[in-house]
CSV table of C-alpha atoms and ligand atoms in Angstrom, one decimal:
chain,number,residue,atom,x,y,z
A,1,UNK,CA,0.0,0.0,0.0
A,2,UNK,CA,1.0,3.5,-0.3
A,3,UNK,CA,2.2,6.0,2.0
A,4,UNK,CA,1.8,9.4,2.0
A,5,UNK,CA,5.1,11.7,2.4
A,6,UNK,CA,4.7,12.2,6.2
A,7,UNK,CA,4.6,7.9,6.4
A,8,UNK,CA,0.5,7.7,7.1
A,9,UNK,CA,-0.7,4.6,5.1
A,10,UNK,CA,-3.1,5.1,2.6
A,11,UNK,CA,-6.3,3.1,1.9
A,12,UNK,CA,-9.6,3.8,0.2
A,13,UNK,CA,-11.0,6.1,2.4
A,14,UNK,CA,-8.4,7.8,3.6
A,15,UNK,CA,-8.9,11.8,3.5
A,16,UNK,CA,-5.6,12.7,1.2
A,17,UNK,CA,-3.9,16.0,1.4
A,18,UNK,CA,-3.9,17.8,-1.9
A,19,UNK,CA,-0.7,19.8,-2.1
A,20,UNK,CA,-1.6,22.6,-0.5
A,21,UNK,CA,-3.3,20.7,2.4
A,22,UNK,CA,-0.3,18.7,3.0
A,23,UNK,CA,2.3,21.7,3.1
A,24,UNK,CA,-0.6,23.1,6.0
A,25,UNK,CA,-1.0,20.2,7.6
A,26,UNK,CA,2.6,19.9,7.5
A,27,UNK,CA,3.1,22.9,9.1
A,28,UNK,CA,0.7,22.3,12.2
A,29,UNK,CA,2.5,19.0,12.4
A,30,UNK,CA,5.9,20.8,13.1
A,31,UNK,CA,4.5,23.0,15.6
A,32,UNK,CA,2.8,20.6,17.6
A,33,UNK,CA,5.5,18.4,17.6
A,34,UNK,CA,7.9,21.2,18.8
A,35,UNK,CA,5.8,22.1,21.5
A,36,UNK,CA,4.9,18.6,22.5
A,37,UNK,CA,9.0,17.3,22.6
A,38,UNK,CA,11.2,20.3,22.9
A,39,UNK,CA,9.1,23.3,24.6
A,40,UNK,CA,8.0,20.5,27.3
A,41,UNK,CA,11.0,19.8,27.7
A,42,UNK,CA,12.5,23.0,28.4
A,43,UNK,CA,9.7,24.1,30.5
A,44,UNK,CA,10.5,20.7,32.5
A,45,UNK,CA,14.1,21.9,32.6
A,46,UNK,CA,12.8,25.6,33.8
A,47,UNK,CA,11.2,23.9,36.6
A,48,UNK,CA,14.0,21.8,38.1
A,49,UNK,CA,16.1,24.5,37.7
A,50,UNK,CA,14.4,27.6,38.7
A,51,UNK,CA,10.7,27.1,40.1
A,52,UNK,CA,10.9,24.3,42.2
A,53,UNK,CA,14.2,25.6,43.9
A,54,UNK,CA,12.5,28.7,45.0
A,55,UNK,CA,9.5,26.8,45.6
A,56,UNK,CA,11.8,24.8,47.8
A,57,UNK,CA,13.5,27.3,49.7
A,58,UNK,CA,10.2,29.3,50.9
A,59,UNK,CA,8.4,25.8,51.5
A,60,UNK,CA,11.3,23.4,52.8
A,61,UNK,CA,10.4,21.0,50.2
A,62,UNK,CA,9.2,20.8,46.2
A,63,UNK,CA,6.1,20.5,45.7
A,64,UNK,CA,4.7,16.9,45.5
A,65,UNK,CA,1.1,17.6,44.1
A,66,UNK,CA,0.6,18.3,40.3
A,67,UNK,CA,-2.0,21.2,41.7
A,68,UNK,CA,0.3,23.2,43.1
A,69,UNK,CA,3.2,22.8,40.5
A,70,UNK,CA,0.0,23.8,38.1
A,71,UNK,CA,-0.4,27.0,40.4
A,72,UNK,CA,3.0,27.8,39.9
A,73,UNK,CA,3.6,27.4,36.1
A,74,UNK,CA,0.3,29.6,35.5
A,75,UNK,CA,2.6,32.5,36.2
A,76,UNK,CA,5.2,31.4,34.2
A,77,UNK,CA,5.4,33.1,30.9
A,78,UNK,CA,6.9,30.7,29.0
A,79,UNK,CA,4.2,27.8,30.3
A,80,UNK,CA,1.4,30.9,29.4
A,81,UNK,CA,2.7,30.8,25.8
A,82,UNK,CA,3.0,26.9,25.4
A,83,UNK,CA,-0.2,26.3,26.6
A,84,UNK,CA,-1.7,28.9,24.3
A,85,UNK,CA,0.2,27.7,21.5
A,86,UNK,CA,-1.0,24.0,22.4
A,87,UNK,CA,-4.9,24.9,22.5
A,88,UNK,CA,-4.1,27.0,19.1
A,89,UNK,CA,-2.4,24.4,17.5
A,90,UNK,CA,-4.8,21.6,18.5
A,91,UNK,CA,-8.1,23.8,17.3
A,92,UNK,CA,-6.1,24.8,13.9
A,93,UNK,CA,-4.6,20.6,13.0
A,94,UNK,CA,-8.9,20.0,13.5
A,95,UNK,CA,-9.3,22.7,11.2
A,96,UNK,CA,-7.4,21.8,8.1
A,97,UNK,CA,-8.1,18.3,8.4
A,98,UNK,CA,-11.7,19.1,8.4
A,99,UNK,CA,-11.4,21.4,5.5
A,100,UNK,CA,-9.5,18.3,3.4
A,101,UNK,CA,-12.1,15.9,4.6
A,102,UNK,CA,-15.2,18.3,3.5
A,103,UNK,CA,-13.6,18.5,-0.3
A,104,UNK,CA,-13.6,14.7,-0.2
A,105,UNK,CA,-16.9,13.9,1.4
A,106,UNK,CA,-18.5,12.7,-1.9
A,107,UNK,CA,-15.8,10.1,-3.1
A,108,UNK,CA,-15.4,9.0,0.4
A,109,UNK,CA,-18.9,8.4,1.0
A,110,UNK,CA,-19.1,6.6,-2.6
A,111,UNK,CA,-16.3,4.4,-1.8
A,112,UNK,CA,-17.4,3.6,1.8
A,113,UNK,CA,-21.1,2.7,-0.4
A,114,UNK,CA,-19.4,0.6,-2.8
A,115,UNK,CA,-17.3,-1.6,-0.1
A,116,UNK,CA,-20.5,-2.6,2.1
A,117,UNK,CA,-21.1,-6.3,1.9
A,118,UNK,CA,-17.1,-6.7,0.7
A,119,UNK,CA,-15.9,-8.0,3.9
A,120,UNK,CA,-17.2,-8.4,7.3
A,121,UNK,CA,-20.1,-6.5,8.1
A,122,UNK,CA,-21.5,-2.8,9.6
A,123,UNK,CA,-24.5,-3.2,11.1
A,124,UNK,CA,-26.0,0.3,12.6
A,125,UNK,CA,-28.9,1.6,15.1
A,126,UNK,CA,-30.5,4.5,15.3
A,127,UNK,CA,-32.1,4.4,18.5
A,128,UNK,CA,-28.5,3.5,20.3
A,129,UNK,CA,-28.1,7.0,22.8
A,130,UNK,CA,-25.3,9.1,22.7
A,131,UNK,CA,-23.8,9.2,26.4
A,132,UNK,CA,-23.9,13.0,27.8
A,133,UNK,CA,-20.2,12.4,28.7
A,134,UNK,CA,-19.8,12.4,25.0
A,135,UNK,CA,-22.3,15.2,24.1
A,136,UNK,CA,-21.0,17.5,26.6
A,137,UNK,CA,-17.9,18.1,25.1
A,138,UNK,CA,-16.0,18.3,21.6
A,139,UNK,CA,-14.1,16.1,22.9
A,140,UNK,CA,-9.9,16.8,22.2
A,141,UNK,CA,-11.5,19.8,20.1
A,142,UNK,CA,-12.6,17.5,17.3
A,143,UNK,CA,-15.2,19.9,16.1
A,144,UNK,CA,-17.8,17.1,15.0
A,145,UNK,CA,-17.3,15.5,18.2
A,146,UNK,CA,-17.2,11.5,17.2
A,147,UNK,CA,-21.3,11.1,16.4
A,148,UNK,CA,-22.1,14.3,14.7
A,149,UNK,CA,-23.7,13.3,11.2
A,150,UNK,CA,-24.6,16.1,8.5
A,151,UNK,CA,-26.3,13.7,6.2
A,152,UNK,CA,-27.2,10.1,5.3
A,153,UNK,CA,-24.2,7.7,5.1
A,154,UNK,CA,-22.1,10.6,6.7
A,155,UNK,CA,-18.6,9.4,7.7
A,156,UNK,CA,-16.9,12.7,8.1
A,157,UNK,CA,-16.3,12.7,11.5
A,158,UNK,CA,-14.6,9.1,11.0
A,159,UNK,CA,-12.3,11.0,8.1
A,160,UNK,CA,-11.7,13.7,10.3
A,161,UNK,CA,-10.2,11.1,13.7
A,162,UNK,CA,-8.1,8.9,11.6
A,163,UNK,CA,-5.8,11.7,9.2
A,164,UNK,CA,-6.3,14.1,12.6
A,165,UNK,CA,-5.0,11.5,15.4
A,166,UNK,CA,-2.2,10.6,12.7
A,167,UNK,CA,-1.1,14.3,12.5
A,168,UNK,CA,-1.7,14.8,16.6
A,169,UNK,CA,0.3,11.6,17.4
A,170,UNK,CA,2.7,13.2,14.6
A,171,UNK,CA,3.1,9.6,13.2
A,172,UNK,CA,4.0,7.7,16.2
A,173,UNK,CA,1.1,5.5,16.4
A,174,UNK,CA,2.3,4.1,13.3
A,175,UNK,CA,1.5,3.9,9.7
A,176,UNK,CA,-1.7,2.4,10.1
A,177,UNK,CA,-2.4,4.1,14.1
A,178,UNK,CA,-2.5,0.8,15.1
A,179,UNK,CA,0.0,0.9,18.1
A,180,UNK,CA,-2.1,0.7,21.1
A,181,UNK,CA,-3.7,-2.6,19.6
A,182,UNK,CA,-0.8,-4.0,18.4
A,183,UNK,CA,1.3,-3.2,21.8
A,184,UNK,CA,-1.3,-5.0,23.6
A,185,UNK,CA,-1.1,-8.3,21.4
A,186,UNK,CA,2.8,-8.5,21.2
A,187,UNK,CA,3.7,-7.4,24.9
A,188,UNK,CA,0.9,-9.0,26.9
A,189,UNK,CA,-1.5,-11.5,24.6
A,190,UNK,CA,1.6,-13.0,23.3
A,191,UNK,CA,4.1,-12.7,26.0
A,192,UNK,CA,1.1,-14.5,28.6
A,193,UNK,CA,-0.9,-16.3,26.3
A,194,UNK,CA,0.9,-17.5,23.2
A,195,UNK,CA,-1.6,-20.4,22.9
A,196,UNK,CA,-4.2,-18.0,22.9
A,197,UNK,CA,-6.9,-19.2,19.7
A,198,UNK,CA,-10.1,-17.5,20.9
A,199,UNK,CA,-13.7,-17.7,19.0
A,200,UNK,CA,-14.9,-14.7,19.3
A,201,UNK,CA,-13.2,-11.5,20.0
A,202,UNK,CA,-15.2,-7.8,21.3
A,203,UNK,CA,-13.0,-4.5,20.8
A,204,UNK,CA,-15.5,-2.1,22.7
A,205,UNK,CA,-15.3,1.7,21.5
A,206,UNK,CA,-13.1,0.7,18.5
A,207,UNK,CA,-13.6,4.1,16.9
A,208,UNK,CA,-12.4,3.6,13.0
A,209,UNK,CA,-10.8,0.3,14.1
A,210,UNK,CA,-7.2,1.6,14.7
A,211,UNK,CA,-6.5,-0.9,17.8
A,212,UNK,CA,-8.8,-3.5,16.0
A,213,UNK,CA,-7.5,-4.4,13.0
A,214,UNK,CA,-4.0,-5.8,14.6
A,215,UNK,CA,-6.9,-8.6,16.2
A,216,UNK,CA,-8.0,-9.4,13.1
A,217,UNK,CA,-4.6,-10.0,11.4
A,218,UNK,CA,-3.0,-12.2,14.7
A,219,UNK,CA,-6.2,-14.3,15.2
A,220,UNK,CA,-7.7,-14.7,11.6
A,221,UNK,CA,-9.3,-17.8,12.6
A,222,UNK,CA,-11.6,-15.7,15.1
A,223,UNK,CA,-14.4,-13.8,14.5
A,224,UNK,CA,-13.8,-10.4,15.5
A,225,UNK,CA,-16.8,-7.8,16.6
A,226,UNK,CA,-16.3,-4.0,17.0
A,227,UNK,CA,-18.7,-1.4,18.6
A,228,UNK,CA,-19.0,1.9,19.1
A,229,UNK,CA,-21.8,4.5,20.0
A,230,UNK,CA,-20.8,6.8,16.8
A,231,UNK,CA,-22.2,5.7,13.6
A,232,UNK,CA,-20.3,7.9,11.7
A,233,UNK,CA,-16.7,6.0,12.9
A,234,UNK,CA,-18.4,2.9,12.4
A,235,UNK,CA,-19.1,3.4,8.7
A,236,UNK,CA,-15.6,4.7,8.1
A,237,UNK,CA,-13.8,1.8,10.2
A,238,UNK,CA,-15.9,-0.6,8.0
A,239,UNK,CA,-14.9,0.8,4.5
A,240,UNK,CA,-11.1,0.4,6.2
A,241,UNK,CA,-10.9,-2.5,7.4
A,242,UNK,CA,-12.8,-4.0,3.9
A,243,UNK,CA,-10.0,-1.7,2.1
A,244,UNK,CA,-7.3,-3.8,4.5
A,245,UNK,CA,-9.1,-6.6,3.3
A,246,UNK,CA,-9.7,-7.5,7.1
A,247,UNK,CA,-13.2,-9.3,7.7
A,248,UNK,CA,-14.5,-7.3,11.2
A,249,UNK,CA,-18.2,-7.2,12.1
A,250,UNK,CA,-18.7,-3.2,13.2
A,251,UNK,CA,-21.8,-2.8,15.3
A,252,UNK,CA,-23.3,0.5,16.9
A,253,UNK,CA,-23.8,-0.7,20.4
A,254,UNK,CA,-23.2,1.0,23.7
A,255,UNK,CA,-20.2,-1.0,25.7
A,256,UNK,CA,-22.1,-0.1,28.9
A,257,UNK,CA,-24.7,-2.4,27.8
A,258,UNK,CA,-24.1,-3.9,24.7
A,259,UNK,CA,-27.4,-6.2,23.9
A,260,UNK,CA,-24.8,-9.1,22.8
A,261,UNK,CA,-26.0,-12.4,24.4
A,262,UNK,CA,-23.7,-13.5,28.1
A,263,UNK,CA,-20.7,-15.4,27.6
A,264,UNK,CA,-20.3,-14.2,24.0
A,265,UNK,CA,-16.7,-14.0,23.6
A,266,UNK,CA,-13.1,-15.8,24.7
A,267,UNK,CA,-11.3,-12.0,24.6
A,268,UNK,CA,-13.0,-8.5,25.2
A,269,UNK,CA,-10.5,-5.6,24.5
A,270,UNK,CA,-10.9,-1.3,24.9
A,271,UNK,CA,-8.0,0.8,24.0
A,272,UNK,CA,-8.0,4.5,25.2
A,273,UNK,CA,-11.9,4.0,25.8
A,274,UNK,CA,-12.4,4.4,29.1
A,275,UNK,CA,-11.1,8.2,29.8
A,276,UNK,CA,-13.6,9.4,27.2
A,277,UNK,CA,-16.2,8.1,29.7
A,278,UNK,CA,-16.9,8.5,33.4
A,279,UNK,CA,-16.8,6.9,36.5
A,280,UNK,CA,-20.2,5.0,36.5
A,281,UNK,CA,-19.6,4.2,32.5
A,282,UNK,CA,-16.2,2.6,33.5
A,283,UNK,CA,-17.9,0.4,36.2
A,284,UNK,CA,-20.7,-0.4,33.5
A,285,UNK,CA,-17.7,-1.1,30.5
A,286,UNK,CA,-16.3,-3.6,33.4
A,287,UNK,CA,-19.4,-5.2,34.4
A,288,UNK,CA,-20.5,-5.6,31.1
A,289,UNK,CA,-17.0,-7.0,30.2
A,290,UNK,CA,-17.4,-9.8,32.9
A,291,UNK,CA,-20.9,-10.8,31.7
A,292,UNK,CA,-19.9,-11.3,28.1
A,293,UNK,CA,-16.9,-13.5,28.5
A,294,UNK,CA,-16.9,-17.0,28.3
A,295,UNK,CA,-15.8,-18.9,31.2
A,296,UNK,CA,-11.9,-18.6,31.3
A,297,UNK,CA,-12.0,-15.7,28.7
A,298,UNK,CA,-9.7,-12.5,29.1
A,299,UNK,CA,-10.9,-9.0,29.3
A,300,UNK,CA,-7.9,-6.9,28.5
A,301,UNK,CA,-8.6,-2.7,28.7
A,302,UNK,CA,-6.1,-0.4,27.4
A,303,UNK,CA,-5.8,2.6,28.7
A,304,UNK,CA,-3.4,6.1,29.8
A,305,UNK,CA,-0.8,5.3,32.8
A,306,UNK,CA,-2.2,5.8,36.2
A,307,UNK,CA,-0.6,8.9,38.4
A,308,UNK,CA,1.2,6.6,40.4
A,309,UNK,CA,3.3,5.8,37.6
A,310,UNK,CA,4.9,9.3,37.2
A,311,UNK,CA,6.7,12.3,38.8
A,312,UNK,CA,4.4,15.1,39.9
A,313,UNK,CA,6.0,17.6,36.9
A,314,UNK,CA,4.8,14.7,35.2
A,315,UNK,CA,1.6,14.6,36.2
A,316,UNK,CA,1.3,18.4,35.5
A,317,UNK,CA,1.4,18.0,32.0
A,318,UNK,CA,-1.0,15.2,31.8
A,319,UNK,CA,-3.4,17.7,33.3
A,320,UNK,CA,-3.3,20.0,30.1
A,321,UNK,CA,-5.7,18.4,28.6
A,322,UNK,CA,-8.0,18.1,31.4
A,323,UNK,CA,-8.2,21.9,31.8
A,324,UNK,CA,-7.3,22.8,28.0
A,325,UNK,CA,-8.1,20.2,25.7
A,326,UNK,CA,-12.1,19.3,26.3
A,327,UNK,CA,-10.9,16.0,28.3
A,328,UNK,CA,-12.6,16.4,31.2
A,329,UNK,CA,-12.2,12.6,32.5
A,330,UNK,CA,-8.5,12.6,31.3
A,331,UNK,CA,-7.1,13.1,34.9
A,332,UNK,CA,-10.0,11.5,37.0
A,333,UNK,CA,-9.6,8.1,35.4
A,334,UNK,CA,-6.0,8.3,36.1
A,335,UNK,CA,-6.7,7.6,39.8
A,336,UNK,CA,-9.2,4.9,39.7
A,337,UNK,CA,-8.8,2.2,41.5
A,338,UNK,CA,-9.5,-0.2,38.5
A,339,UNK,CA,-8.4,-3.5,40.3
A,340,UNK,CA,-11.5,-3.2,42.9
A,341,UNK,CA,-13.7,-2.2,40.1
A,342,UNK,CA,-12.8,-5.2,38.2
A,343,UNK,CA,-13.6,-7.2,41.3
A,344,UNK,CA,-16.8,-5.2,42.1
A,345,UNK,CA,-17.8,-6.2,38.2
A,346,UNK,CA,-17.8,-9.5,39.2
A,347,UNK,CA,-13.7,-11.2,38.8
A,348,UNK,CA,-12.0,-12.9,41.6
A,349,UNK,CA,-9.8,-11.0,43.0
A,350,UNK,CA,-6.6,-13.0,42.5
A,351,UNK,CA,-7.9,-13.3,38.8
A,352,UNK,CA,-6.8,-9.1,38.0
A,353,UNK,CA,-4.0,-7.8,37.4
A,354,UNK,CA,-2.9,-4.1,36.7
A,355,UNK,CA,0.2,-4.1,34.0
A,356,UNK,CA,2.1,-1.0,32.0
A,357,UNK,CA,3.6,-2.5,29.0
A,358,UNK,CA,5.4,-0.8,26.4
A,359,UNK,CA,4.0,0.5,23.7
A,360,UNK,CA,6.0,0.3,20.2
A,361,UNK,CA,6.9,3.9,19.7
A,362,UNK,CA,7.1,6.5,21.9
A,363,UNK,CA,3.6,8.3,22.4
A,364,UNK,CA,3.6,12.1,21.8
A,365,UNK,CA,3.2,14.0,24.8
A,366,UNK,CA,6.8,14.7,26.7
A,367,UNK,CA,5.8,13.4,29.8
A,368,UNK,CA,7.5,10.4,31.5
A,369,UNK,CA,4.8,8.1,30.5
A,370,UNK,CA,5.6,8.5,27.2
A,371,UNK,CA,6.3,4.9,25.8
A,372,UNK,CA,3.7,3.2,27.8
A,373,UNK,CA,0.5,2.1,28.4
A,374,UNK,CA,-1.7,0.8,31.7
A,375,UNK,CA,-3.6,-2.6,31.2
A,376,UNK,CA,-6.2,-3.7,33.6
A,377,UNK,CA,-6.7,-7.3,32.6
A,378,UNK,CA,-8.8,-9.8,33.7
A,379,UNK,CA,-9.7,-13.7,33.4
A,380,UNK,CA,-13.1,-15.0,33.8
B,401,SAM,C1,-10.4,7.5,21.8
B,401,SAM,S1,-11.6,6.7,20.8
B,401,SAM,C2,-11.0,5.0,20.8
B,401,SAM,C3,-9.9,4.7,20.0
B,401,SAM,C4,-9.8,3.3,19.5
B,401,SAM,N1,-10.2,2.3,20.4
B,401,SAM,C5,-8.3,3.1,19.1
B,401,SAM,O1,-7.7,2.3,19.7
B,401,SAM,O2,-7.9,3.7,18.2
B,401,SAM,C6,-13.0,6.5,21.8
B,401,SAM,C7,-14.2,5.9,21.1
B,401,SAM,O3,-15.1,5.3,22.0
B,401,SAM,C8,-16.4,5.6,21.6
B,401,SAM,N2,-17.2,5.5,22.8
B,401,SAM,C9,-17.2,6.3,23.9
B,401,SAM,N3,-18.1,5.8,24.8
B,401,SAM,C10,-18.6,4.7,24.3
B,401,SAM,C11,-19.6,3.7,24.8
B,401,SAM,N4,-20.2,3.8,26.0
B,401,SAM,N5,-19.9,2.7,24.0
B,401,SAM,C12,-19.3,2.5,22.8
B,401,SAM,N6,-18.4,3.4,22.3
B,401,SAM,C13,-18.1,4.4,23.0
B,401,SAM,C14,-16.3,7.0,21.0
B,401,SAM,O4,-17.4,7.2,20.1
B,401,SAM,C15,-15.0,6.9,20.3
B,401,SAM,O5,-15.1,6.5,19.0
């Protein structure tokens, strides 16, 4: 397959920069990516150095809570500009994507048309509710949100996620933004479970099917279900995968209750799901996770490093997005306790485990968790 000049992969529906949209989107790339690696890590630098010192020296001690360092780098100037370049840079990368998309909403929407009934299957329902934690928000500034349709067979929003996250991550998801799934599979599935041949297989709030498709591929003997809430993703993820030539049944279904019969499937797998929800939705994902394994099956959720796992500078910059990028569960489900919640869904307790694992290449945002991602995992 092809690859466009900045290494994203192309396939049939993929929204492809004309010249001038590339040079743009190009542009926004740069910046982001500056900010993201070395402004961070300056501003890190400015804090050891400077800030926490004379933090130190009034108070004894640095500060240990990411609130207060927070307190003290909203005075800073050079944090004042970052952040506003940040929030800037985030609203104009949505911007030009979504400008690119629009020009190529009829051929993608003719393709996506043509490739129903090519491979696997999409299967939608319009009386499946929206979750207010996803109506509240734009969520990352995504200015369609993920549901948003502006017409019959309207994938834009779909469009719009896969060429945006590609740019945000500046490429190091990987050609295909497939990292988070394929992490999982080579640095816990197979490291724990290399006999591993399961039936069925659920990837709950699979988006356009980034994390999904890497399923497909390692266990083509299985049959592999997808769901999401946004019908718009699901259309686009299913003209993708048919374009990877990857059989995946996409199905608009809420993961807090998901209308699939119990005991359904040997594996159920999220990947950065859960802090797009809330507390109560990530009890419901969990219970709902229990009920529709088989007995002995895995339930394996993806998702951001907890607190714990980082310094409290750290932790500082995980809370940009929180306060300045329409995340507003980005923090909070950093600190749940997910091990009881597994156990309160119904697991024994001395069947969870909480892992980090590496993932392939490092993720984009200059923090010390860079690299890796938190695992609750679970076995029926
Ligand atoms: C960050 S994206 C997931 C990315 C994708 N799993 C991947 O690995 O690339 C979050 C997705 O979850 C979906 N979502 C959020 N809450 C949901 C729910 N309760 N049920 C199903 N899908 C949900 C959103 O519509 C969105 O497409």
């Amino acid at each position: 397959m092809n690859r466009l000049a900045d290494g994203q992969l192309v396939h049939d529906v993929l929204a492809v920069p004309d010249v001038t949209e590339a040079y743009r989107q190009q542009e926004i790339w740069d910046l982001k990516s500056r900010l993201a690696y070395d402004v961070a890590g300056r501003i890190r630098q400015r804090y050891e150095t400077e800030i926490a010192p004379a933090y130190a020296r009034e108070h004894g001690a640095a500060p240990t809570s990411r609130h207060v360092i927070g307190e003290l780098m909203a005075e800073d100037p050079a944090t004042q500009m970052w952040s506003a370049l940040r929030r800037s840079g985030q609203e104009q990368m949505w911007g030009l994507v979504a400008e690119s998309t629009a020009r190529q909403f009829t051929r993608l929407t003719g393709v996506a048309g043509s490739l129903l009934g090519s491979s696997g299957s999409l299967t939608l329902d319009a009386s499946v509710t929206i979750p207010a934690y996803l109506q509240t928000v734009d969520i990352h500034c995504m200015p369609t949100g993920y549901y948003r349709e502006h017409g019959p067979d309207d994938l834009t929003a779909g469009a719009l996620y896969d060429r945006g996250v590609y740019i945000y991550a500046a490429g190091q998801l990987g050609a295909a933004n497939d990292d988070k799934g394929r992490s999982v599979i080579e640095h816990w599935l197979d490291v724990h479970h290399p006999e591993l041949h399961p039936e069925a297989i659920l990837d709950m709030g699979c988006s356009v099917g980034h994390s999904t498709l890497p399923y497909a591929e390692r266990y083509p003997a299985a049959e592999v279900h997808a769901i999401d809430v946004a019908a718009p993703m699901l259309r686009y993820a299913h003209a993708r995968a048919a374009s990877f030539g990857l059989p995946v049944h996409f199905s608009q279904r809420d993961a807090e209750a998901t209308g699939f019969p119990a005991g359904s499937f040997d594996l159920v797998v999220s990947h950065i799901l859960l802090h797009e929800t809330s507390t109560k939705a990530v009890q419901n994902i969990l219970t709902e996770s229990f009920r529709l394994l088989k007995p002995g099956g895995l339930m394996i959720h993806a998702e951001y490093p907890p607190f714990t796992t980082m310094d409290p500078f750290a932790q500082f910059l995980v809370e940009w997005d929180t306060t300045n990028n329409n995340e507003p569960f980005w923090s909070t489900v950093r600190t749940l306790d997910l091990e009881a919640m597994a156990v309160r869904a119904g697991f024994e307790p001395d069947q969870v485990t909480r892992e980090l694992i590496p993932t392939g290449r490092r993720l984009v945002t200059g923090q010390s968790s860079a690299g890796r991602i938190g695992l609750i995992v679970a076995r029926r």
